[in-house]
Short mmCIF file of C-alpha atoms and ligand atoms in Angstrom, two decimals:
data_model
loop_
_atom_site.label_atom_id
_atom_site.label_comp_id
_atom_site.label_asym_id
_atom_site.label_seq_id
_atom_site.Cartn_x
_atom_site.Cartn_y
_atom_site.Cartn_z
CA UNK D 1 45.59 58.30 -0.65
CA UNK D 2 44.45 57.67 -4.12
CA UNK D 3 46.17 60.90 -6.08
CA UNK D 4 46.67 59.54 -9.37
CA UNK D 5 46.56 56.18 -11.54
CA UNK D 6 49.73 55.12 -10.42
CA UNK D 7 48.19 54.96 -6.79
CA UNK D 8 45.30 52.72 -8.28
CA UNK D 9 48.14 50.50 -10.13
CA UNK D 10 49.60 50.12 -6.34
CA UNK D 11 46.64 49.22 -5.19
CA UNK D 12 45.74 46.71 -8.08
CA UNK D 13 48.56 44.94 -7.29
CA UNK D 14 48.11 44.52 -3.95
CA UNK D 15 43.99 43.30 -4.39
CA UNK D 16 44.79 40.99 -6.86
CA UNK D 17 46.41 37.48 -7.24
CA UNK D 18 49.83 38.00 -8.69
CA UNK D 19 49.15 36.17 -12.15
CA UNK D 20 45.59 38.34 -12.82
CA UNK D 21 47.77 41.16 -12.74
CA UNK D 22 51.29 40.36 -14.39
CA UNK D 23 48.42 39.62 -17.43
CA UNK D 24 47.32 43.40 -17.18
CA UNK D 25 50.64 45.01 -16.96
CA UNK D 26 52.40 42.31 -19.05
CA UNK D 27 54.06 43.72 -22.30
CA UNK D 28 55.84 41.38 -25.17
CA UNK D 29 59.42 40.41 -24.91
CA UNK D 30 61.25 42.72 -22.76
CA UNK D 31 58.39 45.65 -22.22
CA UNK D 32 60.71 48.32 -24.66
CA UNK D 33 57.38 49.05 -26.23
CA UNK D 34 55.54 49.02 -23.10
CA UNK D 35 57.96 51.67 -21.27
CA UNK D 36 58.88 53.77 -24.91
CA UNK D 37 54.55 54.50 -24.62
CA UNK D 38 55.12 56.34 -21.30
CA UNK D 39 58.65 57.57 -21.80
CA UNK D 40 57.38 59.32 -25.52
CA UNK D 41 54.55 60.83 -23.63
CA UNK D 42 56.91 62.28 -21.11
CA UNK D 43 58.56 64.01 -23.75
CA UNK D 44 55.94 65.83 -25.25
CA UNK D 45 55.93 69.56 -24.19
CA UNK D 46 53.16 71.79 -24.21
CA UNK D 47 53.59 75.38 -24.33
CA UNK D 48 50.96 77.79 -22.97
CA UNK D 49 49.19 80.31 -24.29
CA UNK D 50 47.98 83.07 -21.87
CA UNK D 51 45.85 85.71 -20.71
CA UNK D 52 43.13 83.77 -22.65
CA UNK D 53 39.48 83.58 -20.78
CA UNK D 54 39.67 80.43 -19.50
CA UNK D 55 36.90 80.20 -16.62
CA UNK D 56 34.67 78.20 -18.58
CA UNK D 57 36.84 74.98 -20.40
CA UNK D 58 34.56 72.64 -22.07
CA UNK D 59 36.14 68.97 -21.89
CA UNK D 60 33.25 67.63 -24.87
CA UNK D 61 33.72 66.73 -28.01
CA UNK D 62 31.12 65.05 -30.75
CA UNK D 63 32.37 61.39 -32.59
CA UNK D 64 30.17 59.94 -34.79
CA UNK D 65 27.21 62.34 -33.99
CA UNK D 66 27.46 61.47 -30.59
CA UNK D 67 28.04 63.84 -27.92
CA UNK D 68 30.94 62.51 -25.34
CA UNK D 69 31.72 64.66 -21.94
CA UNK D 70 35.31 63.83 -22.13
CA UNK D 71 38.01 63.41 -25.01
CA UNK D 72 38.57 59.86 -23.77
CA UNK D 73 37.15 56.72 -23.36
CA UNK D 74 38.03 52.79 -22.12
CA UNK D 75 39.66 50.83 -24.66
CA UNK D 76 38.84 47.04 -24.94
CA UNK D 77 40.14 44.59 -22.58
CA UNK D 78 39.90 41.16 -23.08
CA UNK D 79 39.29 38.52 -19.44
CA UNK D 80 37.74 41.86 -17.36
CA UNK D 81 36.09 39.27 -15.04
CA UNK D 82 39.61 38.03 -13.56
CA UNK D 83 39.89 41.87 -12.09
CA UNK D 84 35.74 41.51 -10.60
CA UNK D 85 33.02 39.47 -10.99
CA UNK D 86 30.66 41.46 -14.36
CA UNK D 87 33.88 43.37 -14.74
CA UNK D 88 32.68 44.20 -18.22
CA UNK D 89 29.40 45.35 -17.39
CA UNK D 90 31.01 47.56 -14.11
CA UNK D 91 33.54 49.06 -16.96
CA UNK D 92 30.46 49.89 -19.34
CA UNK D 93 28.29 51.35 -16.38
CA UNK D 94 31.47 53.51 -14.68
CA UNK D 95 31.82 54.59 -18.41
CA UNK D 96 28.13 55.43 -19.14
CA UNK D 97 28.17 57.42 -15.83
CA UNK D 98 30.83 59.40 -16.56
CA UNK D 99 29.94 60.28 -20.31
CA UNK D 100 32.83 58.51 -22.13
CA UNK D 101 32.45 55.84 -24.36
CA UNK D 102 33.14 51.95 -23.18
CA UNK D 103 34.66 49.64 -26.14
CA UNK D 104 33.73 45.64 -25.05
CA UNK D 105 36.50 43.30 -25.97
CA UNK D 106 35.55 40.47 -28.06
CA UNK D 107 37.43 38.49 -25.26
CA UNK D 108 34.66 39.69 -22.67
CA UNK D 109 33.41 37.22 -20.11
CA UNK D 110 30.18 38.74 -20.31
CA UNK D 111 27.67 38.45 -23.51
CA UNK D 112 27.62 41.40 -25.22
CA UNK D 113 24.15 41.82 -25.53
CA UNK D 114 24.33 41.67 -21.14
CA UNK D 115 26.69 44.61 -21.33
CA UNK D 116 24.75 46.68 -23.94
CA UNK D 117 22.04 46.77 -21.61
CA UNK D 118 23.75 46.95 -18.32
CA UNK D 119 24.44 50.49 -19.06
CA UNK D 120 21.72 51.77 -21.73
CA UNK D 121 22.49 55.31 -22.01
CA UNK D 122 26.35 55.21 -22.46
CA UNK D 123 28.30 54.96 -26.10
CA UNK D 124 29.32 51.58 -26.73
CA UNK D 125 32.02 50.08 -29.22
CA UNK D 126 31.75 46.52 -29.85
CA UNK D 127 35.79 45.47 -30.97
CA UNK D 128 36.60 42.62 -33.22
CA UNK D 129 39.25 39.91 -33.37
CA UNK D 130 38.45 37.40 -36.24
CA UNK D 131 39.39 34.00 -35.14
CA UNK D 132 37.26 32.45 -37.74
CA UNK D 133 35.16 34.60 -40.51
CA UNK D 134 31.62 33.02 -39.66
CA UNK D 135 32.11 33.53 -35.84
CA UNK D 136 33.13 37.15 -36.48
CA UNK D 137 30.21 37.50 -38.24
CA UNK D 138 27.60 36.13 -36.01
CA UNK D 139 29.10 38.38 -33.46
CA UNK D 140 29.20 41.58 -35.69
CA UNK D 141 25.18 41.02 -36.23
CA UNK D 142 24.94 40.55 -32.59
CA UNK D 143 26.46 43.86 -31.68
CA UNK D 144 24.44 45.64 -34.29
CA UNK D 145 21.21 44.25 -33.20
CA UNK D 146 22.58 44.63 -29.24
CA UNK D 147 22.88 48.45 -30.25
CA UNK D 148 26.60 49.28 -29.84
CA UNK D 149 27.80 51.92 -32.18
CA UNK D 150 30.72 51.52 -33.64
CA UNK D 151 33.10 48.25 -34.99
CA UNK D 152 36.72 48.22 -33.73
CA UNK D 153 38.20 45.99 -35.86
CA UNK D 154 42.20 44.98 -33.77
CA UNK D 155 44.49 44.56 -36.55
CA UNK D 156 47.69 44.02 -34.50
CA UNK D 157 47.22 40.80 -33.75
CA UNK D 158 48.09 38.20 -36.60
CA UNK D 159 49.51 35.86 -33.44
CA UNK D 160 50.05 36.48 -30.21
CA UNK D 161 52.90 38.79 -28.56
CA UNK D 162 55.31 37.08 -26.51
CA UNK D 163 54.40 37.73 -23.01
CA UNK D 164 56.75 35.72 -20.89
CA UNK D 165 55.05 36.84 -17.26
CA UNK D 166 51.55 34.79 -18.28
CA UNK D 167 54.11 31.83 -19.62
CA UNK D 168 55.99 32.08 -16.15
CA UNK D 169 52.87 32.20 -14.14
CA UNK D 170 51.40 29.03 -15.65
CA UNK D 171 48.22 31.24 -16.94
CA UNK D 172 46.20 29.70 -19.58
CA UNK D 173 42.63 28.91 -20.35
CA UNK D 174 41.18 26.21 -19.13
CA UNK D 175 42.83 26.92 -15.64
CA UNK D 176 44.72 24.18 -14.71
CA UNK D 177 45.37 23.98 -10.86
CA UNK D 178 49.43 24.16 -10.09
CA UNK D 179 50.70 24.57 -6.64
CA UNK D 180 51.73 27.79 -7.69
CA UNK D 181 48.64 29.12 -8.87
CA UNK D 182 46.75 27.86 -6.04
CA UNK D 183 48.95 29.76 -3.48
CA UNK D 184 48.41 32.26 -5.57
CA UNK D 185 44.84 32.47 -5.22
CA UNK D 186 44.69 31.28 -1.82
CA UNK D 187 47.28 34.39 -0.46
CA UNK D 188 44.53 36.67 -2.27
CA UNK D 189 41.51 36.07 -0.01
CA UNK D 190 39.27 38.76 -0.97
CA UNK D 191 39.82 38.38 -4.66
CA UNK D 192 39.06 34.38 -4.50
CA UNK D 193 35.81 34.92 -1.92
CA UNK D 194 34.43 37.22 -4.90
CA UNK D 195 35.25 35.21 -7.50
CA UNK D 196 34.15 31.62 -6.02
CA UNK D 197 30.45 31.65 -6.64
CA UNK D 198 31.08 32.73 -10.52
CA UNK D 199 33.69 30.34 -10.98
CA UNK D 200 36.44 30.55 -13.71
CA UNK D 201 35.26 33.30 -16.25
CA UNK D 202 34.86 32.20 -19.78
CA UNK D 203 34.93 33.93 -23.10
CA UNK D 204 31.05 34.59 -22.87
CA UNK D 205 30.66 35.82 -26.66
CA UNK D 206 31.76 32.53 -27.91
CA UNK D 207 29.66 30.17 -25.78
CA UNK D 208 26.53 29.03 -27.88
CA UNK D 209 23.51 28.83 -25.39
CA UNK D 210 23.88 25.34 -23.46
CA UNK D 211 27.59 25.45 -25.55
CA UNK D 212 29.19 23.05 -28.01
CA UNK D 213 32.58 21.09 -28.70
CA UNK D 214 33.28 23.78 -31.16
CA UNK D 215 33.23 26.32 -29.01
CA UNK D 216 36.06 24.79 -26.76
CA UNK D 217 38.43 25.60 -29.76
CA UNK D 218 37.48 28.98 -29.88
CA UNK D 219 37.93 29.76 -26.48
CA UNK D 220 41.29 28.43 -26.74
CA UNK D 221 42.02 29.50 -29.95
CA UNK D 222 41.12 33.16 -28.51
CA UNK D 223 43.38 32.75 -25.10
CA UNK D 224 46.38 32.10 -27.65
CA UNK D 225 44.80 34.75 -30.21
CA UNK D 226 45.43 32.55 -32.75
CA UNK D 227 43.64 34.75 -35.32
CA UNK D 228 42.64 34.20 -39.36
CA UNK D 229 45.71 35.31 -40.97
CA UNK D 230 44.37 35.90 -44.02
CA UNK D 231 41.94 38.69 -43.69
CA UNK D 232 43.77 41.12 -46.02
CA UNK D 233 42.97 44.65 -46.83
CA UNK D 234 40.97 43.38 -49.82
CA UNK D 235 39.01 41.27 -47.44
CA UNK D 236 37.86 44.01 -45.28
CA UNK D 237 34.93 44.59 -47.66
CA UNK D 238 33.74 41.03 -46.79
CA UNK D 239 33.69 43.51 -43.15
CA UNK D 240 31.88 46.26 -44.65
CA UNK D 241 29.58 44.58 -46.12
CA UNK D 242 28.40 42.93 -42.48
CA UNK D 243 28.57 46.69 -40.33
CA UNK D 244 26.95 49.44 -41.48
CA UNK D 245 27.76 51.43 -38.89
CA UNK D 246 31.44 53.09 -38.12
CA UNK D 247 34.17 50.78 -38.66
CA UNK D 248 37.44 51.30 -36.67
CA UNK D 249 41.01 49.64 -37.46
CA UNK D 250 43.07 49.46 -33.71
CA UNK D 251 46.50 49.26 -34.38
CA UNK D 252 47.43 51.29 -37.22
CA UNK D 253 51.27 52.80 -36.71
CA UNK D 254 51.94 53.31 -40.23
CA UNK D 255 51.14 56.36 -42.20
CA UNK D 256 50.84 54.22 -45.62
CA UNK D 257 48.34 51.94 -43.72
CA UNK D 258 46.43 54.88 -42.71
CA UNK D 259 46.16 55.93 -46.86
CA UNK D 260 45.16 52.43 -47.21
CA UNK D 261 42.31 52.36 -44.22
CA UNK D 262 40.52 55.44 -46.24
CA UNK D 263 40.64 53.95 -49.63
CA UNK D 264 39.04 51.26 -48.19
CA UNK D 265 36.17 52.59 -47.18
CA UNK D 266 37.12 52.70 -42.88
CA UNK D 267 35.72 55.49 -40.96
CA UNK D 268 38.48 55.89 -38.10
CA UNK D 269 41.39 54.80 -36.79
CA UNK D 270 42.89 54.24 -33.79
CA UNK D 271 46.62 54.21 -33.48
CA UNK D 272 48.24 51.60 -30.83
CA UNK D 273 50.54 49.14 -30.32
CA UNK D 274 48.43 47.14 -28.00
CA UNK D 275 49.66 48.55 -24.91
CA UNK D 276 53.28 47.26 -26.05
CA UNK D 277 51.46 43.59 -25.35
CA UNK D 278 52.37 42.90 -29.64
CA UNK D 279 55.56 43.47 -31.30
CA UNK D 280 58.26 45.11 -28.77
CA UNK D 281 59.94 46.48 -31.76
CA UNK D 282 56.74 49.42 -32.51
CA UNK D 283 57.24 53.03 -31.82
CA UNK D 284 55.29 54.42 -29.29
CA UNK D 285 51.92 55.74 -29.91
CA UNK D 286 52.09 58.94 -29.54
CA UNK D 287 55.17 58.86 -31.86
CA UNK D 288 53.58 57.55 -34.59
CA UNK D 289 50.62 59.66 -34.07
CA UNK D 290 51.20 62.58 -35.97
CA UNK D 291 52.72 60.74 -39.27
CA UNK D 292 49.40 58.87 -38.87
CA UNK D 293 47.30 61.90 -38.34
CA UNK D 294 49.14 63.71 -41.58
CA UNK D 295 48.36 60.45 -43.79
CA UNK D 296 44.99 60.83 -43.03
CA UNK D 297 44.37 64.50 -44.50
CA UNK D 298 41.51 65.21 -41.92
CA UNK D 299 39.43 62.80 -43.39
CA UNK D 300 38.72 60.92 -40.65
CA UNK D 301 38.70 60.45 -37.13
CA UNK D 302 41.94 59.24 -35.30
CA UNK D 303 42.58 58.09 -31.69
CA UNK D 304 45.48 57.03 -30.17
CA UNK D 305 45.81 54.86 -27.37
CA UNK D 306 48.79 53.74 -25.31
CA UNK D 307 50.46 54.74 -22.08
CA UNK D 308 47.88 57.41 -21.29
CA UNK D 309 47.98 57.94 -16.96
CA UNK D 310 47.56 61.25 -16.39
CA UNK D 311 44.72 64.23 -18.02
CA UNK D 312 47.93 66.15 -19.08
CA UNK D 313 48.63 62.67 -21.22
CA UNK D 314 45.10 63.33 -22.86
CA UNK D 315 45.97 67.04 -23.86
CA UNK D 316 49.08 66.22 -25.04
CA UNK D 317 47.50 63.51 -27.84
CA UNK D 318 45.10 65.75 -28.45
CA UNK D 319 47.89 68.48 -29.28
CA UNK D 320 49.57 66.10 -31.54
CA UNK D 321 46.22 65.47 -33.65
CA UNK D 322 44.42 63.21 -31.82
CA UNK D 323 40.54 63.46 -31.27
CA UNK D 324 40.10 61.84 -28.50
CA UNK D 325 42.39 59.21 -26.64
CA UNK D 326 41.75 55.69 -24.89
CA UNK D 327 43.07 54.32 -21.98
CA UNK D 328 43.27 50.57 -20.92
CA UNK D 329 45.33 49.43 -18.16
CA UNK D 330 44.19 52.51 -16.04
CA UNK D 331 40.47 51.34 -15.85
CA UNK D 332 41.60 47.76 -14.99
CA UNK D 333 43.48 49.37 -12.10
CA UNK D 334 40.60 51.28 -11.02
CA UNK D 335 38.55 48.40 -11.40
CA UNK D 336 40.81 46.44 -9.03
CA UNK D 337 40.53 49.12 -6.82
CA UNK D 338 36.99 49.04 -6.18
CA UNK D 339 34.96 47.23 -8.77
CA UNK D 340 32.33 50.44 -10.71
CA UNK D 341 33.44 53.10 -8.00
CA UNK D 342 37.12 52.53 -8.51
CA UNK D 343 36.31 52.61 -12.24
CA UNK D 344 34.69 55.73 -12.35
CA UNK D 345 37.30 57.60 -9.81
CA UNK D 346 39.73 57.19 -12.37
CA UNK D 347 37.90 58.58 -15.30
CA UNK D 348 36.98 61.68 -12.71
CA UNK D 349 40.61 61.67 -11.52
CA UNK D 350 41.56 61.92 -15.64
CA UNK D 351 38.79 64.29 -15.95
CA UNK D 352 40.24 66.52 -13.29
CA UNK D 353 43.77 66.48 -14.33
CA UNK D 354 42.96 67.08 -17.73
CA UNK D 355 40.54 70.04 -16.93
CA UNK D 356 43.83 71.47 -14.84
CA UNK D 357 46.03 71.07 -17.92
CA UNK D 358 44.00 72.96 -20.21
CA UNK D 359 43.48 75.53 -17.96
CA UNK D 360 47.45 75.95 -17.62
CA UNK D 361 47.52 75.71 -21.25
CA UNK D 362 45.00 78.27 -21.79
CA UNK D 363 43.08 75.96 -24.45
CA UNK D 364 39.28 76.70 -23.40
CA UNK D 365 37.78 73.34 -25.56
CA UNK D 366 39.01 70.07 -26.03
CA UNK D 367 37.22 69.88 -29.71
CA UNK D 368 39.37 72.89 -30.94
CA UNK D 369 42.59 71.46 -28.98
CA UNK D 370 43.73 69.20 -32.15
CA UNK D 371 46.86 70.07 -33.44
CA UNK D 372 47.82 73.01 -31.66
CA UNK D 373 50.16 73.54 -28.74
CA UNK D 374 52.23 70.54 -28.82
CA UNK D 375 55.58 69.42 -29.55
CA UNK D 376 58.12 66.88 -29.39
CA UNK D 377 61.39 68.02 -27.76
CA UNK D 378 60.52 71.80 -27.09
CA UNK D 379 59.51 74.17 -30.17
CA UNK D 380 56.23 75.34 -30.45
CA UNK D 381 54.18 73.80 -33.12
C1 FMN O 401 44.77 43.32 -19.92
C2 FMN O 401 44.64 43.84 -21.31
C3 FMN O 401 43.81 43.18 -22.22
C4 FMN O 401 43.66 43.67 -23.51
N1 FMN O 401 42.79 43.04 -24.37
C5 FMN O 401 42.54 43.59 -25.58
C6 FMN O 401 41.55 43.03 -26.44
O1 FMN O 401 40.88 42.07 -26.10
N2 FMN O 401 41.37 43.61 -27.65
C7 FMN O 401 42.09 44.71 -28.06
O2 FMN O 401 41.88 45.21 -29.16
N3 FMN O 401 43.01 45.27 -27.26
C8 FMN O 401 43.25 44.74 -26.04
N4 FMN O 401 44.18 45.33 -25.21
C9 FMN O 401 44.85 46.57 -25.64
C10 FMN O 401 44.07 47.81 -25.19
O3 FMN O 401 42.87 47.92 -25.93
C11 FMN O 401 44.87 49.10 -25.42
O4 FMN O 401 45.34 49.13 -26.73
C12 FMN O 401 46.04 49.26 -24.44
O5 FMN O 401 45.74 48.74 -23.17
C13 FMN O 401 46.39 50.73 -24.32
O6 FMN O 401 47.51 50.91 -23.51
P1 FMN O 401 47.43 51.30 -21.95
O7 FMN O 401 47.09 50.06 -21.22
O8 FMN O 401 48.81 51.79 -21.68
O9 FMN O 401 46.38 52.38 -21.81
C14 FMN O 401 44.37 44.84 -23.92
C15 FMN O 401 45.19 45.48 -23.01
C16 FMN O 401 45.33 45.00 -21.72
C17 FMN O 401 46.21 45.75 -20.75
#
């Protein structure tokens, strides 16, 4: 029975081959990160308010002047089509049908332009890593013309995390055939008939029609996120200057960093540590959330992601100042489980769980839910 996410981890890891998903649930060094994301949002505490009229709760809340039926969406992950074939585009369409937003991964293995229009109706965020400025900015102008919404721009990754799983399991782009791999593969039948007639997935966004030496670098240079380490705050207007649209930082823990963002001219932010996959040493996100949320004076927008499983998860980073969270390991499990179904029974199963909470809470609308009713270690806010 398929209760809750951790059910659709289970499940994940039993559909797919063992390297595909040590890269999902992989965190850096020794996963403190990883397991302080889920521990911290353990230890929130919510304390109800009663005898409230709570037979109508309304879940929506509006971002950007968009409407979204749920105070969550899926955050971007990178190599979707090792989970499925079009994993992207099933991620996009699960979220479109559902009413939550869908952010695409520079790292997709589908062209973004393929996934804008695989689900028309839904919100889409285009996210940025900048490997190398004139790239970025062909792919920026892409996304604007393709119609997605808002620019993520990932700022917690200078280099790569240490992720010793993917090192152990031999995983790196191009695939190169070990014994390993291939028993892998071949002890994951269903997985491997899907995948055959697509072949190995690419990074789609950086293959030129008919493709190009060049772009051989960049796909590697994007496997080992080896990123341009020296876009610097003052080069973000270089940025701003390309998107007119909302621009997002991912990966802001800091509260001075959050000052910064605003005085330069960035309309959100979205606090993470990358799903602990970065620097083991960060505090959790939901930690950090309220120093962040404080910094920014209500000015703009902030989201947290990180470690989010359950509805109640979604209330409680709400409660702590949050507008709305993300969630990215969850989806991928979902997606495991059964490709756009298994996608979208997840976001209904979050939906569900977090309609339950704020019925038990007594909080009748998610968009008045920031910063009330929450706590860290027991007293009422
Ligand atoms: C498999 C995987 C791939 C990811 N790829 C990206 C990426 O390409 N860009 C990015 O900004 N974040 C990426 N992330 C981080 C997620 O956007 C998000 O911050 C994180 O997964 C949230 O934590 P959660 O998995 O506990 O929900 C990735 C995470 C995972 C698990």
């Amino acid at each position: 029975m398929l209760l809750n996410t951790e059910d659709f981890r289970v499940r994940a890891r039993r559909n797919l081959p063992r390297f595909v998903f040590d890269y999902i649930e992989g965190g850096a060094d020794d996963g403190h990160c990883l397991r302080r994301n889920l521990s911290d949002l353990a230890a929130v505490e919510l304390t109800p308010r009663v005898l409230r009229d709570t037979r109508s709760v309304d879940t929506s809340i509006e971002v950007f002047g968009r409407s979204w039926a749920l105070p969550f969406g899926i955050a971007p992950t990178g190599l979707n089509g090792l989970v499925r074939p079009r994993g992207d585009a099933l991620l996009a369409t699960a979220a479109a049908r559902r009413g939550v937003p869908f952010t695409l991964s520079t790292a997709s293995n589908m062209r973004l332009e393929d996934v804008r229009s695989a689900a028309p109706g839904g919100v889409q965020w285009m996210q940025l890593y900048v490997m190398h400025r004139d790239l970025a900015g062909q792919i920026v102008e892409r996304a604007a013309r393709a119609g997605y919404e808002a620019l993520v721009l990932t700022v917690d990754v200078p280099i790569s995390g240490n992720r010793e799983a993917d090192l152990r399991n031999g995983f790196r782009m191009p695939f190169k055939p070990t014994a390993r791999l291939a028993w892998d593969v071949m002890t994951h039948p269903s997985w491997s008939l899907r995948m055959l007639p697509n072949g190995a997935p690419d990074f789609a966004n950086l293959t030129p029609a008919g493709g190009d030496a060049g772009s051989a670098n960049m796909q590697a240079a994007l496997l080992a996120r080896a990123m341009d380490r020296s876009l610097v705050w003052e080069t973000l207007a270089w940025l701003r200057g390309l998107w007119k649209g909302p621009l997002l930082l991912k990966g802001i823990l800091h509260p001075d960093d959050a000052r910064l963002a605003i005085d330069h001219g960035i309309d959100g932010l979205i606090v993470s540590n990358h799903g602990g996959r970065q620097n083991d040493a960060s505090p959790s996100a939901i930690s950090a959330l309220p120093r962040v949320v404080a910094a920014t004076e209500g000015r703009i927008p902030v989201f947290m992601d990180g470690g989010v499983r359950r509805g109640g998860d979604i209330a409680k980073a709400l409660a702590l100042g949050a507008t709305a969270a993300f969630v990215g390991r969850p989806a991928l499990y979902g997606l495991a489980t059964d490709g756009v179904h298994g996608a979208e029974a997840v976001i209904k199963l979050l939906s569900d769980e977090l309609v339950r909470s704020m019925t038990l809470l007594g909080a009748t609308s998610a968009a008045a839910l920031p910063g009330s009713l929450g706590s860290v270690g027991g007293q009422p806010a």
